[in-house]
Amino acid sequence: MAAPVLMASDVSKRFGPVLALRGVDFHVEPGEVHALLGINGAGKSTFIKILSGIIQKDGGRITVAGAEVTFRTPEDAIRAGIATVQQHPELVPDMSGLDNIFLGRESASRGLFSRIDQRGLERRAEALLARFPVALDLWQEVGRMSAVEREAVAILQAIAGEHTRVLILDEPTSTLTEVEREDLFALMGLLKAQGIAIIYITHQLEEVFAIADSFSVFRGGTCVARMTVAEAKAGDVSLANLMLGEAIGDIFPPRAETPPGAAVLEVEDFCLEGDFRGISLTARKGEILGIFGLVGSGCDEFAKAVFGVTPPDRGTLRLHGQPVSLRSPRQALDAGVFLVPGDRRTEGLVLSRPALFNVPLANLGRAAAGRWGLKRRRMQGDARELTGQVALHPPSLTTPASGFSGGNQQKIVLAKGLYSQADVYIFVEPTVGVDIGARAKIYALMRQLSREAAVIVISSDCDEVHGVADRTLALHKGRQIEPAVGTFSRDALLMAGIMGEVTQ
Amino acid sequence: MSGLQDMARQSARGLGFLALVALVGGALALAEPRFLSAASLNGIARHMAANGLAALGLTFVVIVRKFDLSISGVAAFTAMSMGAVIAAGAPLWLAVAAGIAIGAVIGLISGTAISRFGLPDIVTTIAVGSICAGLAFLYTGGRSIFQNFFQVGITDLNDARLLGLGVSLWILLAVYAVAWFVMHRTRTGMAFYATGENQVAAHFSGIATRRYIALAYVMCAICTVLAVLLILAESGNAETNKGANLMMPAYAGVFLGAAILGGTSVLATLGGILLITMLLDGFSLMGVPYYYSDGVISLILLAGVLAFSDTARGYLAGLVAVRALRRARSGGKA
Amino acid sequence: MDRRHSKGRRLARLTTNLWLVAALVLMTAAIASQKPQLLDPGNVVAVLKSFSIMVMMVLGLTWVIAAGKIDVSFMQVAALSNMLCAWGLSQGWGWWGAIGAGLCAGLAVGLLNGWLVAVMRLPALIVTISTAGLCASLAAALGKGTVIRIAAPGPLASLLEPQFGGAVPLIVLPVLALAGAAWFVQERLTMGRYIYAMAQNEAAIRSVGVPVVGLTLLLFVFSGLCASLAGVILAENLASGQPMIGGPYLINGLTVVLLGGMMVHVGKPNILGTLTATLFIGVLFSGAALLGLPDYQRQIIQGALLLSGLVVATLAARHHGERRKGG
């Protein structure tokens, strides 16, 4: 075993009355890809912020290559050789990849009045590319790059300046397609070969076995386990159990007991140039229809087409057998279609406002008394009841939505959906950024909803779709893929979504 | 629990505001005893009516997170338009209707350009305001219009009284009451606020956000027309510089009110405009020259937004924390 | 960046870069064919003089807007400096003292704007609206609401005299030199790159350690200084301090900056574009006056020009965005 390049012992951090980290012991070795796992609130993002110098630890020791360090600013961390790539890296879209990589370091002397040596920058970029041969046109504007290319630019930016020993990647794959993910893993391999240790934060447990050499699990503000992937495989360790601290069994609710009822939503031959084509499906009351598709498969666009955000070029939509044309979210909501959007922070919630404001927002007609007034008391009562039903925690109607965790924000969106009393509920990526405890509750609510309405779950998480849905299909490059006979098995669904093949 | 805290915080801010009004009023009354005379109070009510209407219009625009810098230009053009209609011998209601119609069209143009075609709000409204200011010269080449003003009865809006209060104040109170009800007690108001705070989420909630943004500009222009109407009633003629002094108090009223009362709202604007008008009238009563008025308002506006800004509050909290820490340390030593 | 541009692209770039220059030449020719007086030395001197003053006024504003901020106080800063200069002369400070005082006023207001926006994080529009009101008020107060006359010509007088055969006022040269220096800063130094990056993603340059607060402060100070210099030159040019001189410059300034942003770096205000647009508007107005258009019609034309410029820029940006989505 090599000497650890980064070692933390007994690190603690307190926010007011809350002990966010207590006695964390952690280490990574050179050239090691180390996954950092834990549900939201386990303390991993606090720990990462301490490692990258954004916040300061209250107690404990951190050593880099054997020497003790104290980070007061992000620059301190960078100087010690710890580079961090944030979950959503900040880049300038109109500038080339090259100019982004060397942003702030255009010349030897820093500051506002240094001469930019463009030739020198190009030479440095070529040297960088020689060290890490990634297939990337650095002369292209970042705004025209794909997600993985932007991620690569961000990584090169992080490691270009100083001698980087440790690279921290915060959920880099959350916006990548399956193919792009492979490209990123290849780049990580290059970095690893140079002896750089990579700390890799992810919610995707299967990635741990695909790319990591070892992993640490955080729970309740401390590191509860550290082992190599080989050990975990040999011991048949359940990562989910480690993260939750108890055997969780199945987080998915039981499947529908009764056969599905009447068709509520019928989509026929939906097409949208460049996004999807020829999609036909039926959603029935009493069942959950699952659609598995990777980023870029047209899933999100399809959901938005049904919801009237970007109406399709052609195709027909029937609700309860009646053809309807939904050209805006307003019309969709009036017709009884509700979308739980994939990006809840920008599309789902007014974050500055509490649940009391957000819950009735999609169905203000229900809260209205006559043409003008509002039944405020009843609105409040309804909001209290619905947030209770989704088990919002903390159960506050007046705390701004921004003050809740990802899972509880999603619960507010769900309460908003319940308030709108729709006949069709479409969920897009319902559990991104939601910890495993809240996930189980959200799945249970979907099942409950399906008794009264048609429910469609659209996700790039194959296990989620397979686990929660009664019937599944896949989208691949805008094309719909259904099983030849019967239903998809988990592996067949995965193959259909990734390769576009029916393997039955 | 936190609902109660919220209410407590709200009422604390309200009480703080009333105390501020009493303090400012008391100080002005001490400095100039005539401040509390009937004539002075009447003047405050009148000026508050005009300023308050313009500020209310701006409130709608600020709630949807935009700016409108065309207020002065719109005021000039609609003042001259109404003057021209009156001078042509038409009845007052027709002049007002014409003014409101022209204002609404201008507001619709700016609003549509900004919401539908995505033009930047600040520069667009500056351009529209400039065009309007130019158009104000169309009727007379810039000369004052006063024909028929007396006969048509527009001055009654300034002079007549109802239950002991000036008509203009009643107009202000009526418009504010309607605006308060719409913005804070109806779904329309919720839609306005949702549009301002997260346009995408509002759109996904079935709210016609572009329509609300355009509507905000229309409301702003119509309120400006009403404010100008009161100014015409007070002066008895129409000139191209009427309403040039509406913009600063409107901005000061909206942002000062929001700073003190914790957010942009109809009542906050009313409070802000009350403070601003008191100060302006008090100073002019004390003989402070007219050209200081913009400076005074600007200073108050700056001081207000600065004192209540998050950054300042952060500094203040930091200061308090440092003091507490020092006290704790020195206590520990002793 | 440059080495990958083929010849065809270079040509396309040249046309997008210089269309406003072509429009300027065409317009000048068109007006001159109707009113040859446009090219009389006397008229050329007048146009170039107001060109120089206008460029001074908006040089700093160009970068403020390029950085995604706004400054609507520049014209009142000029008015304040203008009045302070005239008032200082009437107090017997002498020309250099008066000029110094004028520039100090610009520095002070720029610092105030910059501090409030960069450090206290207040919205730039509210801040600069307020400081504009404050400056206008102070300017008027200095002259008790009226104009202050200046008796003796000062050291800048010779700059405003026509030279070179009577067609070029000397002031053009230092102004162009300053603009050239600014162009160099914008194109070749890190600051120029950070200004444009700031407009697009402030967090990006903050995270790589660019002193964003310092840069913002610097931009507002530079804007204040440029405007106050214009105010001082105006004092010399008009031989008086005019408290109400600021007003019309707001719309003028924004028009030239935004119109100029439609050439060279399309959609981004820049020094060369501002220079061209200023000359364009100057010739247009001079021609309009010669053709007998009253003041208010010119104001309407200018508003319409600004509005149509905005439409073109917005459409161009949208087109750019769509192409990006497609590719």
PDB file of N, CA and C in Angstrom, chain B residues 67 69 117-120 123-124 126-127 130-131 133-135 137 248 255 291-292 295 298-299 301-302 305-306 309 311 315, chain C residues 116 119-122 125-126 129-130 133-134 137 140-141 144-145 251 254 258 296 299-300 303-304 306-307 310-311 314 318:
ATOM      1  N   PHE B  67     -37.586  46.777 -14.990  1.00  0.00           N
ATOM      2  CA  PHE B  67     -37.524  48.205 -14.723  1.00  0.00           C
ATOM      3  C   PHE B  67     -38.269  48.955 -15.808  1.00  0.00           C
ATOM      4  N   LEU B  69     -38.031  52.833 -17.360  1.00  0.00           N
ATOM      5  CA  LEU B  69     -37.450  54.174 -17.321  1.00  0.00           C
ATOM      6  C   LEU B  69     -38.161  55.105 -18.298  1.00  0.00           C
ATOM      7  N   PHE B 117     -40.490  39.588 -27.266  1.00  0.00           N
ATOM      8  CA  PHE B 117     -39.327  39.572 -28.154  1.00  0.00           C
ATOM      9  C   PHE B 117     -38.002  39.615 -27.401  1.00  0.00           C
ATOM     10  N   GLY B 118     -38.101  39.646 -26.078  1.00  0.00           N
ATOM     11  CA  GLY B 118     -36.895  39.499 -25.275  1.00  0.00           C
ATOM     12  C   GLY B 118     -35.917  40.656 -25.334  1.00  0.00           C
ATOM     13  N   LEU B 119     -36.391  41.874 -25.627  1.00  0.00           N
ATOM     14  CA  LEU B 119     -35.473  43.013 -25.611  1.00  0.00           C
ATOM     15  C   LEU B 119     -35.121  43.348 -24.161  1.00  0.00           C
ATOM     16  N   PRO B 120     -33.926  43.892 -23.930  1.00  0.00           N
ATOM     17  CA  PRO B 120     -33.541  44.257 -22.565  1.00  0.00           C
ATOM     18  C   PRO B 120     -34.402  45.405 -22.042  1.00  0.00           C
ATOM     19  N   VAL B 123     -32.851  49.457 -21.453  1.00  0.00           N
ATOM     20  CA  VAL B 123     -32.570  50.253 -22.642  1.00  0.00           C
ATOM     21  C   VAL B 123     -33.828  50.434 -23.483  1.00  0.00           C
ATOM     22  N   THR B 124     -34.660  49.386 -23.569  1.00  0.00           N
ATOM     23  CA  THR B 124     -35.890  49.504 -24.340  1.00  0.00           C
ATOM     24  C   THR B 124     -36.769  50.618 -23.795  1.00  0.00           C
ATOM     25  N   ILE B 126     -35.886  53.128 -21.974  1.00  0.00           N
ATOM     26  CA  ILE B 126     -35.243  54.429 -22.194  1.00  0.00           C
ATOM     27  C   ILE B 126     -35.545  54.912 -23.616  1.00  0.00           C
ATOM     28  N   ALA B 127     -35.430  54.004 -24.591  1.00  0.00           N
ATOM     29  CA  ALA B 127     -35.690  54.380 -25.983  1.00  0.00           C
ATOM     30  C   ALA B 127     -37.144  54.788 -26.176  1.00  0.00           C
ATOM     31  N   SER B 130     -37.753  58.095 -24.671  1.00  0.00           N
ATOM     32  CA  SER B 130     -37.190  59.180 -25.473  1.00  0.00           C
ATOM     33  C   SER B 130     -38.086  59.501 -26.666  1.00  0.00           C
ATOM     34  N   ILE B 131     -38.592  58.464 -27.309  1.00  0.00           N
ATOM     35  CA  ILE B 131     -39.492  58.690 -28.447  1.00  0.00           C
ATOM     36  C   ILE B 131     -40.737  59.444 -27.962  1.00  0.00           C
ATOM     37  N   ALA B 133     -41.027  61.387 -25.373  1.00  0.00           N
ATOM     38  CA  ALA B 133     -40.678  62.762 -25.042  1.00  0.00           C
ATOM     39  C   ALA B 133     -40.616  63.601 -26.312  1.00  0.00           C
ATOM     40  N   GLY B 134     -40.132  63.010 -27.412  1.00  0.00           N
ATOM     41  CA  GLY B 134     -40.121  63.719 -28.692  1.00  0.00           C
ATOM     42  C   GLY B 134     -41.534  63.933 -29.212  1.00  0.00           C
ATOM     43  N   LEU B 135     -42.365  62.900 -29.097  1.00  0.00           N
ATOM     44  CA  LEU B 135     -43.735  62.994 -29.595  1.00  0.00           C
ATOM     45  C   LEU B 135     -44.542  64.059 -28.857  1.00  0.00           C
ATOM     46  N   PHE B 137     -43.899  66.930 -28.404  1.00  0.00           N
ATOM     47  CA  PHE B 137     -43.789  68.222 -29.086  1.00  0.00           C
ATOM     48  C   PHE B 137     -44.664  68.297 -30.334  1.00  0.00           C
ATOM     49  N   MET B 248     -38.134  59.973 -10.207  1.00  0.00           N
ATOM     50  CA  MET B 248     -37.289  59.766  -9.022  1.00  0.00           C
ATOM     51  C   MET B 248     -38.104  59.390  -7.793  1.00  0.00           C
ATOM     52  N   PHE B 255     -38.530  51.416  -3.865  1.00  0.00           N
ATOM     53  CA  PHE B 255     -37.397  50.693  -3.295  1.00  0.00           C
ATOM     54  C   PHE B 255     -37.188  50.997  -1.815  1.00  0.00           C
ATOM     55  N   TYR B 291     -34.058  72.713  -6.560  1.00  0.00           N
ATOM     56  CA  TYR B 291     -33.085  71.820  -7.193  1.00  0.00           C
ATOM     57  C   TYR B 291     -32.444  70.858  -6.214  1.00  0.00           C
ATOM     58  N   TYR B 292     -32.723  71.019  -4.940  1.00  0.00           N
ATOM     59  CA  TYR B 292     -32.202  70.023  -4.000  1.00  0.00           C
ATOM     60  C   TYR B 292     -33.091  68.790  -3.904  1.00  0.00           C
ATOM     61  N   GLY B 295     -31.831  65.546  -5.312  1.00  0.00           N
ATOM     62  CA  GLY B 295     -30.688  65.102  -4.534  1.00  0.00           C
ATOM     63  C   GLY B 295     -31.114  64.476  -3.223  1.00  0.00           C
ATOM     64  N   SER B 298     -32.663  61.135  -3.887  1.00  0.00           N
ATOM     65  CA  SER B 298     -31.622  60.176  -4.245  1.00  0.00           C
ATOM     66  C   SER B 298     -30.872  59.696  -3.012  1.00  0.00           C
ATOM     67  N   LEU B 299     -30.545  60.660  -2.148  1.00  0.00           N
ATOM     68  CA  LEU B 299     -29.810  60.296  -0.933  1.00  0.00           C
ATOM     69  C   LEU B 299     -30.622  59.339  -0.078  1.00  0.00           C
ATOM     70  N   LEU B 301     -33.041  57.385  -1.013  1.00  0.00           N
ATOM     71  CA  LEU B 301     -33.151  56.091  -1.696  1.00  0.00           C
ATOM     72  C   LEU B 301     -31.880  55.264  -1.482  1.00  0.00           C
ATOM     73  N   LEU B 302     -30.735  55.910  -1.704  1.00  0.00           N
ATOM     74  CA  LEU B 302     -29.467  55.200  -1.531  1.00  0.00           C
ATOM     75  C   LEU B 302     -29.307  54.712  -0.108  1.00  0.00           C
ATOM     76  N   VAL B 305     -31.807  51.706   0.565  1.00  0.00           N
ATOM     77  CA  VAL B 305     -31.457  50.390   0.022  1.00  0.00           C
ATOM     78  C   VAL B 305     -30.138  49.895   0.617  1.00  0.00           C
ATOM     79  N   LEU B 306     -29.263  50.846   0.939  1.00  0.00           N
ATOM     80  CA  LEU B 306     -27.981  50.442   1.520  1.00  0.00           C
ATOM     81  C   LEU B 306     -28.186  49.892   2.929  1.00  0.00           C
ATOM     82  N   SER B 309     -29.836  46.484   2.847  1.00  0.00           N
ATOM     83  CA  SER B 309     -29.336  45.468   1.929  1.00  0.00           C
ATOM     84  C   SER B 309     -28.816  44.273   2.714  1.00  0.00           C
ATOM     85  N   THR B 311     -26.060  42.708   2.283  1.00  0.00           N
ATOM     86  CA  THR B 311     -24.645  42.852   2.617  1.00  0.00           C
ATOM     87  C   THR B 311     -24.478  43.648   3.901  1.00  0.00           C
ATOM     88  N   TYR B 315     -22.802  42.563   7.424  1.00  0.00           N
ATOM     89  CA  TYR B 315     -21.767  43.280   8.166  1.00  0.00           C
ATOM     90  C   TYR B 315     -22.201  43.531   9.599  1.00  0.00           C
TER      91      TYR B 315
ATOM     92  N   LEU C 116     -20.781  50.762  -4.141  1.00  0.00           N
ATOM     93  CA  LEU C 116     -22.150  50.303  -3.873  1.00  0.00           C
ATOM     94  C   LEU C 116     -22.499  49.075  -4.705  1.00  0.00           C
ATOM     95  N   VAL C 119     -19.053  46.149  -3.878  1.00  0.00           N
ATOM     96  CA  VAL C 119     -18.855  45.698  -2.503  1.00  0.00           C
ATOM     97  C   VAL C 119     -20.190  45.480  -1.793  1.00  0.00           C
ATOM     98  N   MET C 120     -21.088  46.462  -1.912  1.00  0.00           N
ATOM     99  CA  MET C 120     -22.369  46.325  -1.210  1.00  0.00           C
ATOM    100  C   MET C 120     -23.403  45.559  -2.029  1.00  0.00           C
ATOM    101  N   ARG C 121     -23.067  45.258  -3.268  1.00  0.00           N
ATOM    102  CA  ARG C 121     -23.913  44.422  -4.133  1.00  0.00           C
ATOM    103  C   ARG C 121     -25.322  44.950  -4.316  1.00  0.00           C
ATOM    104  N   LEU C 122     -25.446  46.248  -4.476  1.00  0.00           N
ATOM    105  CA  LEU C 122     -26.758  46.820  -4.788  1.00  0.00           C
ATOM    106  C   LEU C 122     -26.929  46.797  -6.304  1.00  0.00           C
ATOM    107  N   LEU C 125     -28.580  49.706 -11.516  1.00  0.00           N
ATOM    108  CA  LEU C 125     -29.522  50.712 -12.010  1.00  0.00           C
ATOM    109  C   LEU C 125     -29.966  51.625 -10.871  1.00  0.00           C
ATOM    110  N   ILE C 126     -30.356  51.028  -9.749  1.00  0.00           N
ATOM    111  CA  ILE C 126     -30.841  51.826  -8.620  1.00  0.00           C
ATOM    112  C   ILE C 126     -29.728  52.745  -8.120  1.00  0.00           C
ATOM    113  N   ILE C 129     -29.044  55.527 -10.798  1.00  0.00           N
ATOM    114  CA  ILE C 129     -30.172  56.471 -10.850  1.00  0.00           C
ATOM    115  C   ILE C 129     -30.031  57.447  -9.685  1.00  0.00           C
ATOM    116  N   SER C 130     -29.717  56.903  -8.516  1.00  0.00           N
ATOM    117  CA  SER C 130     -29.613  57.758  -7.330  1.00  0.00           C
ATOM    118  C   SER C 130     -28.449  58.721  -7.442  1.00  0.00           C
ATOM    119  N   GLY C 133     -29.255  61.494  -9.766  1.00  0.00           N
ATOM    120  CA  GLY C 133     -30.093  62.522  -9.143  1.00  0.00           C
ATOM    121  C   GLY C 133     -29.279  63.414  -8.234  1.00  0.00           C
ATOM    122  N   LEU C 134     -28.383  62.786  -7.487  1.00  0.00           N
ATOM    123  CA  LEU C 134     -27.535  63.525  -6.551  1.00  0.00           C
ATOM    124  C   LEU C 134     -26.636  64.506  -7.305  1.00  0.00           C
ATOM    125  N   SER C 137     -28.558  67.402  -8.824  1.00  0.00           N
ATOM    126  CA  SER C 137     -28.949  68.313  -7.759  1.00  0.00           C
ATOM    127  C   SER C 137     -27.779  69.205  -7.347  1.00  0.00           C
ATOM    128  N   ALA C 140     -26.917  71.767 -10.005  1.00  0.00           N
ATOM    129  CA  ALA C 140     -27.827  72.912 -10.008  1.00  0.00           C
ATOM    130  C   ALA C 140     -27.573  73.793  -8.796  1.00  0.00           C
ATOM    131  N   ALA C 141     -27.294  73.161  -7.659  1.00  0.00           N
ATOM    132  CA  ALA C 141     -27.098  73.927  -6.438  1.00  0.00           C
ATOM    133  C   ALA C 141     -25.875  74.833  -6.544  1.00  0.00           C
ATOM    134  N   LYS C 144     -26.954  77.826  -8.075  1.00  0.00           N
ATOM    135  CA  LYS C 144     -28.263  78.223  -7.561  1.00  0.00           C
ATOM    136  C   LYS C 144     -29.320  78.098  -8.662  1.00  0.00           C
ATOM    137  N   GLY C 145     -29.216  77.096  -9.464  1.00  0.00           N
ATOM    138  CA  GLY C 145     -30.229  76.826 -10.478  1.00  0.00           C
ATOM    139  C   GLY C 145     -29.964  77.479 -11.814  1.00  0.00           C
ATOM    140  N   ILE C 251     -29.588  59.366 -23.467  1.00  0.00           N
ATOM    141  CA  ILE C 251     -30.054  58.579 -24.612  1.00  0.00           C
ATOM    142  C   ILE C 251     -29.000  58.560 -25.708  1.00  0.00           C
ATOM    143  N   LEU C 254     -26.266  55.978 -24.605  1.00  0.00           N
ATOM    144  CA  LEU C 254     -26.687  54.586 -24.729  1.00  0.00           C
ATOM    145  C   LEU C 254     -26.819  54.189 -26.191  1.00  0.00           C
ATOM    146  N   LEU C 258     -24.680  51.072 -27.748  1.00  0.00           N
ATOM    147  CA  LEU C 258     -25.376  49.859 -28.193  1.00  0.00           C
ATOM    148  C   LEU C 258     -25.303  49.697 -29.708  1.00  0.00           C
ATOM    149  N   TYR C 296     -36.976  67.927 -31.735  1.00  0.00           N
ATOM    150  CA  TYR C 296     -37.727  66.785 -31.211  1.00  0.00           C
ATOM    151  C   TYR C 296     -37.816  65.651 -32.223  1.00  0.00           C
ATOM    152  N   GLN C 299     -34.857  63.652 -31.867  1.00  0.00           N
ATOM    153  CA  GLN C 299     -34.957  62.799 -30.680  1.00  0.00           C
ATOM    154  C   GLN C 299     -35.755  61.531 -30.998  1.00  0.00           C
ATOM    155  N   ILE C 300     -36.830  61.712 -31.782  1.00  0.00           N
ATOM    156  CA  ILE C 300     -37.638  60.552 -32.155  1.00  0.00           C
ATOM    157  C   ILE C 300     -36.830  59.599 -33.023  1.00  0.00           C
ATOM    158  N   GLY C 303     -34.389  57.701 -30.831  1.00  0.00           N
ATOM    159  CA  GLY C 303     -35.058  56.646 -30.075  1.00  0.00           C
ATOM    160  C   GLY C 303     -35.380  55.460 -30.961  1.00  0.00           C
ATOM    161  N   ALA C 304     -35.874  55.768 -32.165  1.00  0.00           N
ATOM    162  CA  ALA C 304     -36.225  54.692 -33.090  1.00  0.00           C
ATOM    163  C   ALA C 304     -34.977  53.908 -33.500  1.00  0.00           C
ATOM    164  N   LEU C 306     -32.218  53.544 -31.735  1.00  0.00           N
ATOM    165  CA  LEU C 306     -31.810  52.726 -30.586  1.00  0.00           C
ATOM    166  C   LEU C 306     -32.673  51.476 -30.503  1.00  0.00           C
ATOM    167  N   LEU C 307     -33.983  51.677 -30.669  1.00  0.00           N
ATOM    168  CA  LEU C 307     -34.918  50.557 -30.571  1.00  0.00           C
ATOM    169  C   LEU C 307     -34.647  49.531 -31.669  1.00  0.00           C
ATOM    170  N   LEU C 310     -31.597  47.594 -30.956  1.00  0.00           N
ATOM    171  CA  LEU C 310     -31.859  46.572 -29.950  1.00  0.00           C
ATOM    172  C   LEU C 310     -32.498  45.341 -30.579  1.00  0.00           C
ATOM    173  N   VAL C 311     -33.465  45.589 -31.477  1.00  0.00           N
ATOM    174  CA  VAL C 311     -34.155  44.470 -32.119  1.00  0.00           C
ATOM    175  C   VAL C 311     -33.144  43.630 -32.904  1.00  0.00           C
ATOM    176  N   THR C 314     -30.892  41.673 -30.557  1.00  0.00           N
ATOM    177  CA  THR C 314     -31.588  40.568 -29.906  1.00  0.00           C
ATOM    178  C   THR C 314     -31.824  39.429 -30.882  1.00  0.00           C
ATOM    179  N   ARG C 318     -30.323  35.660 -30.754  1.00  0.00           N
ATOM    180  CA  ARG C 318     -31.195  34.496 -30.778  1.00  0.00           C
ATOM    181  C   ARG C 318     -30.767  33.546 -31.892  1.00  0.00           C
TER     182      ARG C 318
END
